[in-house]
Amino acid sequence: ETGVTQTPRHLVMGMTNKKSLKCEQHLGHNAMYWYKQSAKKPLELMFVYNFKEQTENNSVPSRFSPECPNSSHLFLHLHTLQPEDSALYLCASSPGDWEYGYTFGSGTRLTVV
Amino acid sequence: TQLLEQSPQFLSIQEGENLTVYCNSSSVFSSLQWYRQEPGEGPVLLVTVVTGGEVKKLKRLTFQFGDARKDSSLHITAAQTGDTGLYLCAGAGYNAGNMLTFGGGTRLMVKP
């Protein structure tokens, strides 16, 4: 247990479904991140929240919609996904100072069918 | 855009062997971090190097930051099966705040 909890661990969804990924941290960190990890590709930054405010949207398609209701929780709402969106979705948090690094969750393995 | 290239992409060795993996960029970073990711888990921070030329040791792992702060290496002595995983380097750019740029990773397999 790293201190960042992601649920569910695995998710299979159809292209017309709507689902949400959840991330929770009680480390007192100010920043939270969503990353996509696909096979044979580097980690792709999707969204960044600092103090609940979105500070980065890395040209992510609108079928991915983030939500950060407070500094401890982060959601990724999914709708009308494509098979190429199948990947490991990682949530991370940091205290706002890069020197301490990111604390990652275990990820949600998403399969779009 | 700052890019980090890691080499080799894949490495398969026998237990007890030594190895070195590399992280290179044409950009200068204020610091660099190394993470290890085991199957089914998220990456875990191993070390942060900050000063050009800095060397840090973590048991059998030795990390070095290049003098020009553009590259880094990770050397593992007498690899063990527990070292198996994906090794990621991540750089913090100047004026990038808390944003990190990740390399593509080196996938290491240590066979018994």
Coordinates of C-alpha atoms in Angstrom, one line a residue:
Chain A
E1 CA 0.0 0.0 0.0
T2 CA 1.6 3.2 -1.2
G3 CA -0.8 5.7 0.3
V4 CA -2.5 6.3 -3.0
T5 CA -5.5 4.1 -3.6
Q6 CA -7.1 3.5 -7.0
T7 CA -10.3 1.7 -7.6
P8 CA -11.3 -0.4 -9.4
R9 CA -8.1 -2.4 -10.1
H10 CA -9.5 -3.8 -13.3
L11 CA -12.3 -2.6 -15.5
V12 CA -13.8 -3.9 -18.7
M13 CA -16.3 -1.6 -20.5
G14 CA -18.0 -1.4 -23.8
M15 CA -17.6 1.6 -26.1
T16 CA -21.0 2.9 -25.1
N17 CA -20.6 2.6 -21.4
K18 CA -20.0 5.4 -18.8
K19 CA -17.7 4.6 -15.9
S20 CA -15.5 6.4 -13.4
L21 CA -12.0 5.7 -12.0
K22 CA -11.3 6.8 -8.5
C23 CA -8.1 7.9 -6.8
E24 CA -7.7 8.7 -3.1
Q25 CA -4.7 9.9 -1.1
H26 CA -4.4 11.0 2.6
L27 CA -0.7 11.9 2.4
G28 CA -1.5 15.6 2.6
H29 CA -0.2 16.2 -0.9
N30 CA -1.3 19.2 -2.9
A31 CA -1.0 17.9 -6.4
M32 CA -2.6 15.0 -8.1
Y33 CA -2.1 13.6 -11.6
W34 CA -3.6 11.2 -14.1
Y35 CA -1.3 9.2 -16.4
K36 CA -1.9 6.7 -19.1
Q37 CA 0.5 3.8 -19.5
S38 CA 0.2 1.8 -22.8
A39 CA 2.4 -1.0 -23.9
K40 CA 5.6 0.2 -25.6
K41 CA 4.9 3.8 -24.9
P42 CA 6.2 6.2 -22.2
L43 CA 4.0 7.4 -19.4
E44 CA 1.6 9.9 -20.9
L45 CA 0.5 12.8 -18.6
M46 CA -3.2 13.4 -18.9
F47 CA -4.3 15.9 -16.2
V48 CA -2.7 17.8 -13.3
Y49 CA -4.5 19.3 -10.4
N50 CA -2.8 21.7 -7.9
F51 CA -4.8 22.6 -4.8
K52 CA -8.0 21.2 -6.6
E53 CA -7.5 23.4 -9.6
Q54 CA -6.7 21.9 -13.0
T55 CA -3.4 23.3 -14.2
E56 CA -2.7 20.9 -17.0
N57 CA -4.7 19.2 -19.7
N58 CA -2.4 17.5 -22.1
S59 CA -4.6 17.6 -25.2
V60 CA -6.7 14.7 -23.8
P61 CA -9.9 13.8 -25.8
S62 CA -13.1 15.0 -24.2
R63 CA -14.3 11.4 -23.7
F64 CA -12.0 11.6 -20.6
S65 CA -13.3 14.0 -18.0
P66 CA -11.4 14.6 -14.7
E67 CA -12.9 15.8 -11.5
C68 CA -11.2 16.9 -8.3
P69 CA -13.7 17.6 -5.6
N70 CA -11.1 18.1 -2.9
S71 CA -7.3 17.8 -2.5
S72 CA -7.6 14.1 -1.4
H73 CA -9.8 12.7 -4.2
L74 CA -9.5 12.6 -8.0
F75 CA -11.8 11.0 -10.5
L76 CA -11.6 10.2 -14.2
H77 CA -15.0 9.9 -15.8
L78 CA -15.0 7.8 -19.0
H79 CA -17.6 7.8 -21.8
T80 CA -17.8 6.5 -25.3
L81 CA -14.2 5.2 -25.2
Q82 CA -12.4 3.5 -28.1
P83 CA -10.5 0.2 -28.0
E84 CA -7.2 2.2 -28.3
D85 CA -8.0 3.7 -24.9
S86 CA -7.3 0.3 -23.3
A87 CA -4.3 0.9 -21.0
L88 CA -3.2 1.1 -17.4
Y89 CA -4.4 4.4 -15.8
L90 CA -2.2 5.6 -13.0
C91 CA -3.0 8.2 -10.4
A92 CA -0.2 10.0 -8.6
S93 CA 0.2 12.6 -6.0
S94 CA 3.0 14.9 -4.8
P95 CA 3.6 17.4 -2.1
G96 CA 4.1 20.1 -4.8
D97 CA 7.8 20.0 -4.5
W98 CA 9.4 17.7 -7.2
E99 CA 12.2 16.7 -5.0
Y100 CA 10.0 14.4 -3.0
G101 CA 8.8 12.6 -6.2
Y102 CA 5.5 11.3 -7.0
T103 CA 3.6 8.6 -5.1
F104 CA 1.7 6.4 -7.5
G105 CA -1.3 4.2 -7.0
S106 CA -1.4 0.6 -8.3
G107 CA -3.4 1.7 -11.3
T108 CA -6.6 0.7 -13.0
R109 CA -6.2 -1.8 -15.9
L110 CA -8.9 -0.7 -18.4
T111 CA -10.0 -2.8 -21.3
V112 CA -12.4 -1.3 -23.8
V113 CA -14.3 -3.9 -25.9
Chain B
T1 CA 9.4 19.6 -25.3
Q2 CA 12.0 17.9 -23.1
L3 CA 12.5 14.2 -24.0
L4 CA 14.2 11.5 -22.1
E5 CA 15.5 8.4 -23.9
Q6 CA 16.3 5.3 -22.0
S7 CA 18.5 2.4 -23.2
P8 CA 18.3 -0.4 -23.5
Q9 CA 14.6 -0.8 -23.8
F10 CA 14.8 -4.5 -22.8
L11 CA 17.5 -6.4 -20.8
S12 CA 17.5 -10.0 -19.8
I13 CA 20.3 -11.2 -17.6
Q14 CA 21.2 -14.0 -15.2
E15 CA 21.2 -13.6 -11.5
G16 CA 24.5 -12.4 -10.2
E17 CA 25.4 -10.4 -13.3
N18 CA 26.1 -6.6 -13.3
L19 CA 24.2 -4.2 -15.6
T20 CA 23.9 -0.5 -16.4
V21 CA 21.0 1.3 -17.9
Y22 CA 21.0 4.8 -19.3
C23 CA 18.8 7.9 -19.4
N24 CA 19.8 10.6 -21.9
S25 CA 18.4 13.9 -23.1
S26 CA 19.5 16.9 -25.1
S27 CA 17.9 19.1 -22.5
V28 CA 19.2 20.2 -19.1
F29 CA 17.2 19.1 -16.0
S30 CA 17.3 20.6 -12.6
S31 CA 17.1 17.1 -11.1
L32 CA 16.4 13.6 -12.1
Q33 CA 14.6 10.7 -10.5
W34 CA 14.6 7.0 -10.9
Y35 CA 11.5 4.8 -10.3
R36 CA 11.0 1.0 -10.4
Q37 CA 7.7 -0.4 -11.5
E38 CA 6.9 -4.0 -10.7
P39 CA 4.2 -5.9 -12.7
G40 CA 0.7 -4.9 -11.6
E41 CA 1.9 -2.0 -9.5
G42 CA 2.6 1.7 -10.0
P43 CA 6.1 3.1 -10.1
V44 CA 8.0 3.6 -6.8
L45 CA 10.6 6.3 -6.3
L46 CA 14.1 5.0 -5.8
V47 CA 16.2 8.1 -5.8
T48 CA 16.5 11.8 -6.7
V49 CA 19.8 13.2 -8.0
V50 CA 20.2 17.0 -8.0
T51 CA 23.8 18.0 -8.4
G52 CA 25.7 17.5 -11.7
G53 CA 28.2 14.6 -11.2
E54 CA 26.3 13.4 -8.1
V55 CA 26.6 9.7 -7.3
K56 CA 24.1 8.0 -4.9
K57 CA 24.1 4.4 -3.7
L58 CA 21.1 2.4 -2.6
K59 CA 22.5 -1.0 -1.5
R60 CA 23.5 -2.7 -4.9
L61 CA 22.1 0.2 -7.0
T62 CA 24.4 3.1 -8.0
F63 CA 22.9 6.2 -9.6
Q64 CA 24.9 8.9 -11.3
F65 CA 23.8 12.3 -12.7
G66 CA 25.8 13.6 -15.6
D67 CA 28.1 16.6 -15.1
A68 CA 26.0 18.6 -17.6
R69 CA 22.7 17.4 -16.0
K70 CA 21.5 16.0 -19.3
D71 CA 21.9 12.3 -18.5
S72 CA 21.9 9.7 -15.8
S73 CA 22.9 6.1 -15.3
L74 CA 21.8 3.3 -13.0
H75 CA 24.2 0.5 -12.3
I76 CA 23.1 -2.7 -10.5
T77 CA 25.7 -5.0 -9.0
A78 CA 25.0 -8.7 -8.7
A79 CA 21.5 -8.5 -9.9
Q80 CA 18.8 -10.5 -8.1
T81 CA 15.5 -11.8 -9.3
G82 CA 13.8 -9.2 -7.1
D83 CA 15.3 -6.5 -9.3
T84 CA 13.1 -7.5 -12.2
G85 CA 10.8 -4.7 -13.2
L86 CA 10.5 -1.5 -15.4
Y87 CA 13.0 1.2 -14.5
L88 CA 11.9 4.7 -15.3
C89 CA 13.8 7.9 -15.2
A90 CA 12.0 11.2 -14.8
G91 CA 13.4 14.7 -15.1
A92 CA 12.3 18.0 -13.5
G93 CA 12.9 20.9 -15.9
Y94 CA 13.7 24.4 -14.8
N95 CA 10.6 26.5 -14.4
A96 CA 8.4 23.3 -14.7
G97 CA 7.1 23.5 -11.2
N98 CA 6.1 20.1 -10.0
M99 CA 5.9 18.6 -13.5
L100 CA 8.1 15.6 -14.4
T101 CA 9.0 14.3 -17.8
F102 CA 9.3 10.5 -17.9
G103 CA 11.5 8.3 -20.1
G104 CA 10.2 5.2 -21.9
G105 CA 11.7 2.9 -19.4
T106 CA 14.1 -0.1 -19.4
R107 CA 12.4 -3.4 -18.8
L108 CA 14.7 -5.7 -16.8
M109 CA 14.3 -9.4 -16.4
V110 CA 16.7 -11.2 -14.0
K111 CA 16.6 -14.9 -14.4
P112 CA 17.5 -17.4 -11.6

